Amino acid sequence: MLFRKIGQKRDPATKVRALDELSQVVFGDAEDIPRPEKIAALCHLAFLHETKLGYDNNFSVRAGSYKALTASKTHVPKAWMGLFVGDSGGKSSGNDRVYPASTTVGMAWAASRGDPAADVAKNAAAFIAEITGSDVSTSVIKSTTCSYANTILSCKRASSLQSVINPKSVQSTTSGGSSKSVANAGKNKKNRAETSTEINEAEKEELEECYERVVLSVLSGLGWLVQSYPETSTMNQSYVDVDSFPDPTCITRILQSTRGSFRREAYNLVAKLCQFAPSLIISEPAPLEMAPLIPNLLSSEKESANVSPLLEMILTYFAAFRTEHKDTGTQWQKLDCVAFTKSLSKSLRRACYGAPATAWCQMILPLVASLPRRENENVDSP
């Protein structure tokens, strides 16, 4: 089969060529390829996309993979729908459906919003557009995206992501190699050690690049998910009844990450949760407890690019809090208003660490005015 050995190819140009040929020949004008072979090619492509191609650091490879996946629907529509939209066994409920390639759908949703390459985002959006035409598209996209995001955000480092993407390659790397390599372990020991160090450094950089891109795209994709499908019943049930929504501890950890880009995207995500899925933030008990975190986040944030998103997140949180609990003052007890105003005052004295005043000054008065009056009577204004 044309696409049989692409998983072994390392040159991005070779991968892109193979993907183009797959789109144009197998899923193109060729009519002499049997349908079973096309279905087999689609399944193999979906597997490679979830373990290699969709995470490739070369944007052309990622874009080509989404293009080939989209092109395949015209030729094997039933197999395509069964693979990505799932089979409910005659039922229409999204909770009863089985998604053989659910990871691909979650990856596509995140990439369509958060991939830094325009071609990848465009092709991923085209793939998602093929799914949104189905009757169960909403439940499919919500559940698969939440499940994928939960898996990715649980990875604390690049090596953890690699073990999730392709556990077999990690096992083969750590297993000590084949018997032949063990037998020849004493040969050229110094040269092999130097080469191994160089390879490991290069691989480490690639893993870090992939890790940062994937996590940022997932955070952006989650925000876009709740904005596109806002919850209709707040305070009574969790967002879209999806149990696999990312573990709140994962989001809390990213909010306190040492990577400024992670914190910035997490601030944007929480702000959208407050607007479009407030039950995750405001309900009692809240799955994501933000009140105890806010003073520390405000005190520790020192990157100018992050100050405005952080203040916007806090203001949106306060607004959602007052909307849902306007008649009860006890809900504010979890927020240390004294610590909050001190942290805000500290940030203002340092001119928000160089952030443009036009980006944050209009939010200061609403922030202070949003605090409970009884809690704020004896606190010096910032």
Short mmCIF file of C-alpha atoms in Angstrom, two decimals:
data_model
loop_
_atom_site.label_atom_id
_atom_site.label_comp_id
_atom_site.label_asym_id
_atom_site.label_seq_id
_atom_site.Cartn_x
_atom_site.Cartn_y
_atom_site.Cartn_z
CA MET A 1 0.00 0.00 0.00
CA LEU A 2 1.21 3.50 -0.83
CA PHE A 3 1.13 4.75 2.75
CA ARG A 4 2.47 1.63 4.42
CA LYS A 5 5.87 2.83 5.66
CA ILE A 6 5.25 6.51 6.35
CA GLY A 7 5.51 5.87 10.08
CA GLN A 8 9.19 5.04 9.54
CA LYS A 9 9.97 8.18 7.52
CA ARG A 10 11.87 10.97 9.29
CA ASP A 11 12.27 13.58 6.56
CA PRO A 12 9.31 16.01 6.70
CA ALA A 13 9.44 16.53 2.92
CA THR A 14 9.00 12.77 2.38
CA LYS A 15 6.05 12.70 4.76
CA VAL A 16 4.39 15.64 3.04
CA ARG A 17 4.88 14.00 -0.37
CA ALA A 18 3.36 10.75 0.85
CA LEU A 19 0.38 12.59 2.35
CA ASP A 20 -0.19 14.52 -0.88
CA GLU A 21 -0.09 11.30 -2.87
CA LEU A 22 -2.53 9.72 -0.43
CA SER A 23 -4.96 12.62 -0.85
CA GLN A 24 -4.63 12.75 -4.64
CA VAL A 25 -4.37 9.05 -5.51
CA VAL A 26 -5.98 6.86 -2.86
CA PHE A 27 -8.57 9.48 -1.86
CA GLY A 28 -8.48 11.29 -5.16
CA ASP A 29 -9.39 10.37 -8.75
CA ALA A 30 -8.12 6.80 -8.74
CA GLU A 31 -10.95 4.30 -9.22
CA ASP A 32 -8.94 1.08 -9.38
CA ILE A 33 -8.21 0.94 -5.65
CA PRO A 34 -10.64 -1.42 -3.88
CA ARG A 35 -12.84 0.03 -1.17
CA PRO A 36 -11.46 -2.28 1.58
CA GLU A 37 -7.97 -0.95 0.87
CA LYS A 38 -9.21 2.62 1.15
CA ILE A 39 -10.82 1.82 4.49
CA ALA A 40 -7.59 0.19 5.66
CA ALA A 41 -5.64 3.27 4.53
CA LEU A 42 -8.03 5.55 6.44
CA CYS A 43 -7.70 3.52 9.65
CA HIS A 44 -3.92 3.45 9.34
CA LEU A 45 -3.85 7.19 8.67
CA ALA A 46 -5.99 7.88 11.74
CA PHE A 47 -3.63 5.76 13.86
CA LEU A 48 -0.55 7.55 12.52
CA HIS A 49 -2.21 10.93 12.99
CA GLU A 50 -2.88 10.19 16.66
CA THR A 51 0.62 8.86 17.35
CA LYS A 52 2.94 10.74 14.97
CA LEU A 53 1.66 13.01 12.20
CA GLY A 54 -0.67 15.16 14.29
CA TYR A 55 2.20 16.04 16.65
CA ASP A 56 4.92 16.55 14.06
CA ASN A 57 6.86 19.76 14.59
CA ASN A 58 6.74 20.47 10.85
CA PHE A 59 3.48 22.31 10.20
CA SER A 60 3.24 21.01 6.62
CA VAL A 61 3.05 17.44 7.92
CA ARG A 62 0.26 18.30 10.35
CA ALA A 63 -1.63 20.22 7.68
CA GLY A 64 -1.22 17.40 5.14
CA SER A 65 -2.50 14.85 7.60
CA TYR A 66 -5.71 16.80 8.27
CA LYS A 67 -6.17 17.35 4.55
CA ALA A 68 -5.91 13.62 3.82
CA LEU A 69 -8.31 12.77 6.64
CA THR A 70 -10.87 15.21 5.27
CA ALA A 71 -10.46 14.02 1.68
CA SER A 72 -11.12 10.41 2.67
CA LYS A 73 -14.73 11.06 3.66
CA THR A 74 -15.90 11.38 0.05
CA HIS A 75 -14.62 7.90 -0.81
CA VAL A 76 -15.57 5.88 2.28
CA PRO A 77 -18.28 7.98 3.98
CA LYS A 78 -19.79 5.23 6.13
CA ALA A 79 -16.43 4.05 7.41
CA TRP A 80 -15.38 7.66 7.99
CA MET A 81 -18.50 8.48 10.01
CA GLY A 82 -18.21 5.26 11.99
CA LEU A 83 -14.58 6.00 12.80
CA PHE A 84 -14.91 9.63 13.89
CA VAL A 85 -18.58 10.21 14.74
CA GLY A 86 -19.05 6.76 16.24
CA ASP A 87 -21.63 4.03 16.40
CA SER A 88 -24.34 4.21 19.04
CA GLY A 89 -25.71 0.75 18.35
CA GLY A 90 -28.95 2.17 17.01
CA LYS A 91 -29.22 4.90 19.68
CA SER A 92 -28.88 8.60 19.11
CA SER A 93 -27.70 9.57 22.57
CA GLY A 94 -24.16 10.91 22.60
CA ASN A 95 -23.44 9.18 25.92
CA ASP A 96 -23.98 5.75 24.32
CA ARG A 97 -21.75 6.28 21.35
CA VAL A 98 -18.37 4.68 20.76
CA TYR A 99 -15.66 6.77 19.07
CA PRO A 100 -12.88 4.58 17.67
CA ALA A 101 -10.83 7.63 16.66
CA SER A 102 -12.00 10.11 19.28
CA THR A 103 -8.49 11.46 19.82
CA THR A 104 -8.34 12.68 16.21
CA VAL A 105 -11.53 14.70 16.68
CA GLY A 106 -10.25 16.27 19.90
CA MET A 107 -6.91 17.05 18.26
CA ALA A 108 -8.65 18.65 15.28
CA TRP A 109 -10.84 20.88 17.44
CA ALA A 110 -7.84 22.11 19.43
CA ALA A 111 -5.74 22.62 16.29
CA SER A 112 -8.51 24.48 14.48
CA ARG A 113 -8.36 27.17 17.15
CA GLY A 114 -4.94 26.98 18.72
CA ASP A 115 -2.36 25.72 16.22
CA PRO A 116 0.12 28.52 15.44
CA ALA A 117 0.29 27.51 11.74
CA ALA A 118 -2.55 28.97 9.68
CA ASP A 119 -2.56 26.04 7.22
CA VAL A 120 -2.94 23.52 10.03
CA ALA A 121 -5.77 25.49 11.65
CA LYS A 122 -7.52 25.83 8.29
CA ASN A 123 -7.32 22.12 7.44
CA ALA A 124 -8.30 21.07 10.96
CA ALA A 125 -11.33 23.37 10.77
CA ALA A 126 -12.29 21.76 7.46
CA PHE A 127 -12.12 18.35 9.14
CA ILE A 128 -14.34 19.57 12.00
CA ALA A 129 -16.80 21.03 9.46
CA GLU A 130 -17.37 17.53 8.08
CA ILE A 131 -18.38 16.39 11.57
CA THR A 132 -20.64 19.34 12.37
CA GLY A 133 -22.96 18.25 9.59
CA SER A 134 -24.04 15.16 11.56
CA ASP A 135 -27.01 14.99 13.92
CA VAL A 136 -24.84 14.21 16.95
CA SER A 137 -22.02 16.63 16.17
CA THR A 138 -22.43 18.67 19.35
CA SER A 139 -22.12 15.72 21.74
CA VAL A 140 -19.30 14.21 19.68
CA ILE A 141 -17.21 17.38 19.65
CA LYS A 142 -17.82 18.14 23.33
CA SER A 143 -17.04 14.70 24.66
CA THR A 144 -14.03 13.99 22.42
CA THR A 145 -12.47 17.41 22.98
CA CYS A 146 -12.92 17.23 26.76
CA SER A 147 -11.50 13.72 26.88
CA TYR A 148 -8.48 14.66 24.74
CA ALA A 149 -7.86 17.83 26.77
CA ASN A 150 -8.02 15.88 30.01
CA THR A 151 -5.33 13.51 28.71
CA ILE A 152 -3.02 16.27 27.47
CA LEU A 153 -3.35 18.59 30.46
CA SER A 154 -2.56 15.75 32.84
CA CYS A 155 0.96 15.63 31.33
CA LYS A 156 3.25 17.63 33.59
CA ARG A 157 6.25 17.58 31.27
CA ALA A 158 7.29 16.83 27.70
CA SER A 159 8.35 13.27 28.48
CA SER A 160 4.91 12.56 29.93
CA LEU A 161 3.30 13.74 26.70
CA GLN A 162 5.52 11.46 24.67
CA SER A 163 4.51 8.46 26.76
CA VAL A 164 0.86 9.31 26.13
CA ILE A 165 1.29 9.86 22.38
CA ASN A 166 3.33 6.78 21.62
CA PRO A 167 3.88 4.52 24.65
CA LYS A 168 5.41 1.75 22.54
CA SER A 169 8.30 3.95 21.41
CA VAL A 170 8.99 4.93 25.03
CA GLN A 171 9.00 1.29 26.10
CA SER A 172 11.38 0.36 23.30
CA THR A 173 13.68 3.22 24.26
CA THR A 174 13.80 2.25 27.92
CA SER A 175 13.91 -1.52 27.42
CA GLY A 176 17.63 -1.56 26.79
CA GLY A 177 17.55 -2.38 23.07
CA SER A 178 17.81 -5.70 21.24
CA SER A 179 20.08 -8.60 22.13
CA LYS A 180 22.32 -7.71 19.22
CA SER A 181 22.87 -4.19 20.53
CA VAL A 182 23.57 -5.57 24.00
CA ALA A 183 26.15 -7.96 22.58
CA ASN A 184 27.93 -5.08 20.83
CA ALA A 185 27.61 -2.71 23.78
CA GLY A 186 31.33 -2.59 24.39
CA LYS A 187 32.23 -1.42 20.89
CA ASN A 188 32.93 2.24 20.24
CA LYS A 189 31.60 3.15 23.66
CA LYS A 190 32.95 6.69 23.69
CA ASN A 191 31.70 7.57 20.19
CA ARG A 192 28.27 6.14 20.88
CA ALA A 193 28.02 8.07 24.13
CA GLU A 194 28.80 11.36 22.38
CA THR A 195 26.35 10.63 19.58
CA SER A 196 23.68 9.62 22.07
CA THR A 197 24.13 12.89 23.96
CA GLU A 198 23.71 14.92 20.77
CA ILE A 199 20.63 12.95 19.74
CA ASN A 200 19.11 13.23 23.18
CA GLU A 201 19.57 17.01 23.23
CA ALA A 202 18.00 17.36 19.80
CA GLU A 203 15.11 15.09 20.73
CA LYS A 204 14.62 16.97 23.97
CA GLU A 205 14.27 20.27 22.12
CA GLU A 206 11.78 18.75 19.71
CA LEU A 207 9.76 17.28 22.57
CA GLU A 208 9.68 20.60 24.39
CA GLU A 209 8.55 22.40 21.23
CA CYS A 210 5.80 19.85 20.67
CA TYR A 211 4.73 19.91 24.32
CA GLU A 212 4.34 23.68 24.44
CA ARG A 213 2.45 23.84 21.15
CA VAL A 214 0.05 21.03 22.07
CA VAL A 215 -0.75 22.32 25.58
CA LEU A 216 -1.36 25.86 24.31
CA SER A 217 -3.61 24.62 21.51
CA VAL A 218 -5.60 22.49 23.97
CA LEU A 219 -6.13 25.42 26.36
CA SER A 220 -7.22 27.61 23.48
CA GLY A 221 -9.44 24.85 22.11
CA LEU A 222 -11.18 24.36 25.47
CA GLY A 223 -11.94 28.07 25.67
CA TRP A 224 -13.34 28.01 22.16
CA LEU A 225 -15.39 24.91 23.03
CA VAL A 226 -17.26 26.52 25.93
CA GLN A 227 -17.70 29.69 23.90
CA SER A 228 -19.14 27.78 20.95
CA TYR A 229 -21.32 25.53 23.13
CA PRO A 230 -22.23 27.51 26.27
CA GLU A 231 -24.04 25.65 28.98
CA THR A 232 -27.78 26.19 29.06
CA SER A 233 -28.45 25.20 32.66
CA THR A 234 -26.05 26.64 35.22
CA MET A 235 -25.52 25.63 38.81
CA ASN A 236 -27.52 22.40 38.45
CA GLN A 237 -25.24 20.17 36.38
CA SER A 238 -21.67 20.09 35.15
CA TYR A 239 -20.78 21.51 31.78
CA VAL A 240 -22.52 19.53 28.98
CA ASP A 241 -22.76 16.55 31.34
CA VAL A 242 -19.25 15.49 30.31
CA ASP A 243 -17.49 13.68 33.14
CA SER A 244 -14.18 13.87 31.32
CA PHE A 245 -13.84 17.66 31.49
CA PRO A 246 -10.21 18.31 32.47
CA ASP A 247 -9.37 17.69 36.08
CA PRO A 248 -9.48 21.06 37.91
CA THR A 249 -6.13 20.27 39.53
CA CYS A 250 -4.57 20.26 36.06
CA ILE A 251 -5.89 23.75 35.31
CA THR A 252 -4.80 24.95 38.75
CA ARG A 253 -1.30 23.61 38.13
CA ILE A 254 -1.08 25.38 34.76
CA LEU A 255 -2.28 28.65 36.32
CA GLN A 256 0.81 28.45 38.55
CA SER A 257 3.17 27.17 35.85
CA THR A 258 6.65 28.62 35.42
CA ARG A 259 5.90 29.06 31.69
CA GLY A 260 4.40 32.47 31.07
CA SER A 261 2.68 31.35 27.87
CA PHE A 262 0.89 28.56 29.76
CA ARG A 263 -0.35 30.94 32.46
CA ARG A 264 -1.54 33.47 29.91
CA GLU A 265 -3.61 30.92 28.00
CA ALA A 266 -4.95 29.49 31.26
CA TYR A 267 -6.12 32.96 32.31
CA ASN A 268 -7.99 33.27 29.02
CA LEU A 269 -9.55 29.83 29.54
CA VAL A 270 -10.79 30.56 33.06
CA ALA A 271 -12.26 33.88 31.88
CA LYS A 272 -14.27 32.02 29.23
CA LEU A 273 -15.36 29.42 31.77
CA CYS A 274 -16.73 32.22 33.94
CA GLN A 275 -18.69 33.57 30.99
CA PHE A 276 -19.92 30.45 29.24
CA ALA A 277 -19.65 27.56 31.75
CA PRO A 278 -20.01 29.21 35.19
CA SER A 279 -21.09 25.99 36.89
CA LEU A 280 -17.45 24.87 36.73
CA ILE A 281 -16.36 27.95 38.65
CA ILE A 282 -19.24 29.21 40.76
CA SER A 283 -21.23 26.17 41.87
CA GLU A 284 -21.05 24.84 45.43
CA PRO A 285 -18.81 22.98 45.74
CA ALA A 286 -17.03 24.42 42.73
CA PRO A 287 -15.02 21.96 40.62
CA LEU A 288 -12.42 24.71 40.07
CA GLU A 289 -11.86 26.78 43.23
CA MET A 290 -10.51 30.13 42.04
CA ALA A 291 -11.14 32.36 45.07
CA PRO A 292 -8.19 31.08 47.18
CA LEU A 293 -5.86 31.30 44.18
CA ILE A 294 -6.55 34.85 43.02
CA PRO A 295 -4.43 36.84 45.55
CA ASN A 296 -1.41 34.59 45.00
CA LEU A 297 -1.76 34.70 41.21
CA LEU A 298 -1.95 38.49 41.28
CA SER A 299 1.01 38.77 43.62
CA SER A 300 3.28 36.36 41.73
CA GLU A 301 2.55 37.40 38.13
CA LYS A 302 5.44 39.55 36.91
CA GLU A 303 5.28 39.20 33.11
CA SER A 304 3.90 42.31 31.49
CA ALA A 305 2.14 40.36 28.75
CA ASN A 306 0.20 38.38 31.36
CA VAL A 307 -1.05 41.20 33.56
CA SER A 308 -3.98 42.24 31.38
CA PRO A 309 -5.31 38.67 30.81
CA LEU A 310 -5.00 38.02 34.56
CA LEU A 311 -6.93 41.15 35.54
CA GLU A 312 -9.57 40.39 32.92
CA MET A 313 -9.92 36.87 34.31
CA ILE A 314 -10.37 38.19 37.85
CA LEU A 315 -12.91 40.78 36.76
CA THR A 316 -14.88 38.18 34.82
CA TYR A 317 -14.79 35.88 37.84
CA PHE A 318 -16.10 38.63 40.12
CA ALA A 319 -18.87 39.43 37.63
CA ALA A 320 -19.93 35.78 37.42
CA PHE A 321 -19.77 35.47 41.19
CA ARG A 322 -22.07 38.46 41.74
CA THR A 323 -24.48 37.27 39.05
CA GLU A 324 -24.93 33.84 40.58
CA HIS A 325 -24.75 34.81 44.27
CA LYS A 326 -26.04 38.38 44.34
CA ASP A 327 -28.27 37.67 47.36
CA THR A 328 -25.72 35.83 49.50
CA GLY A 329 -22.67 37.45 51.05
CA THR A 330 -21.29 34.26 52.55
CA GLN A 331 -20.01 33.09 49.17
CA TRP A 332 -17.25 35.73 49.32
CA GLN A 333 -15.72 34.23 52.46
CA LYS A 334 -13.35 32.08 50.40
CA LEU A 335 -11.77 35.19 48.89
CA ASP A 336 -9.26 36.98 51.09
CA CYS A 337 -10.15 40.55 50.10
CA VAL A 338 -7.36 42.05 52.23
CA ALA A 339 -4.74 39.86 50.51
CA PHE A 340 -6.30 40.66 47.15
CA THR A 341 -6.13 44.45 47.58
CA LYS A 342 -2.56 44.20 48.87
CA SER A 343 -1.54 42.12 45.83
CA LEU A 344 -3.30 44.56 43.50
CA SER A 345 -1.61 47.50 45.22
CA LYS A 346 1.78 45.82 44.85
CA SER A 347 1.23 45.29 41.14
CA LEU A 348 0.08 48.89 40.63
CA ARG A 349 3.09 50.30 42.49
CA ARG A 350 5.27 48.47 39.99
CA ALA A 351 3.24 49.82 37.07
CA CYS A 352 2.00 46.30 36.31
CA TYR A 353 5.57 45.33 35.44
CA GLY A 354 5.67 47.38 32.27
CA ALA A 355 2.33 46.37 30.79
CA PRO A 356 0.73 49.15 28.68
CA ALA A 357 -1.60 51.19 30.86
CA THR A 358 -4.25 51.16 28.13
CA ALA A 359 -4.50 47.38 28.56
CA TRP A 360 -5.30 47.34 32.27
CA CYS A 361 -6.16 50.75 33.76
CA GLN A 362 -9.85 50.56 32.78
CA MET A 363 -10.24 47.36 34.83
CA ILE A 364 -8.93 48.63 38.18
CA LEU A 365 -12.00 50.57 39.34
CA PRO A 366 -14.47 47.75 38.47
CA LEU A 367 -12.21 45.28 40.29
CA VAL A 368 -12.19 47.29 43.51
CA ALA A 369 -15.89 48.13 43.21
CA SER A 370 -16.72 44.44 42.83
CA LEU A 371 -15.40 43.56 46.28
CA PRO A 372 -17.96 43.17 49.09
CA ARG A 373 -18.35 46.48 50.91
CA ARG A 374 -18.31 45.03 54.40
CA GLU A 375 -15.12 43.12 53.65
CA ASN A 376 -13.51 46.18 52.07
CA GLU A 377 -14.41 48.95 54.53
CA ASN A 378 -11.18 48.77 56.50
CA VAL A 379 -8.84 48.03 53.63
CA ASP A 380 -6.72 50.79 52.14
CA SER A 381 -7.42 51.33 48.50
CA PRO A 382 -4.60 50.54 46.11
#
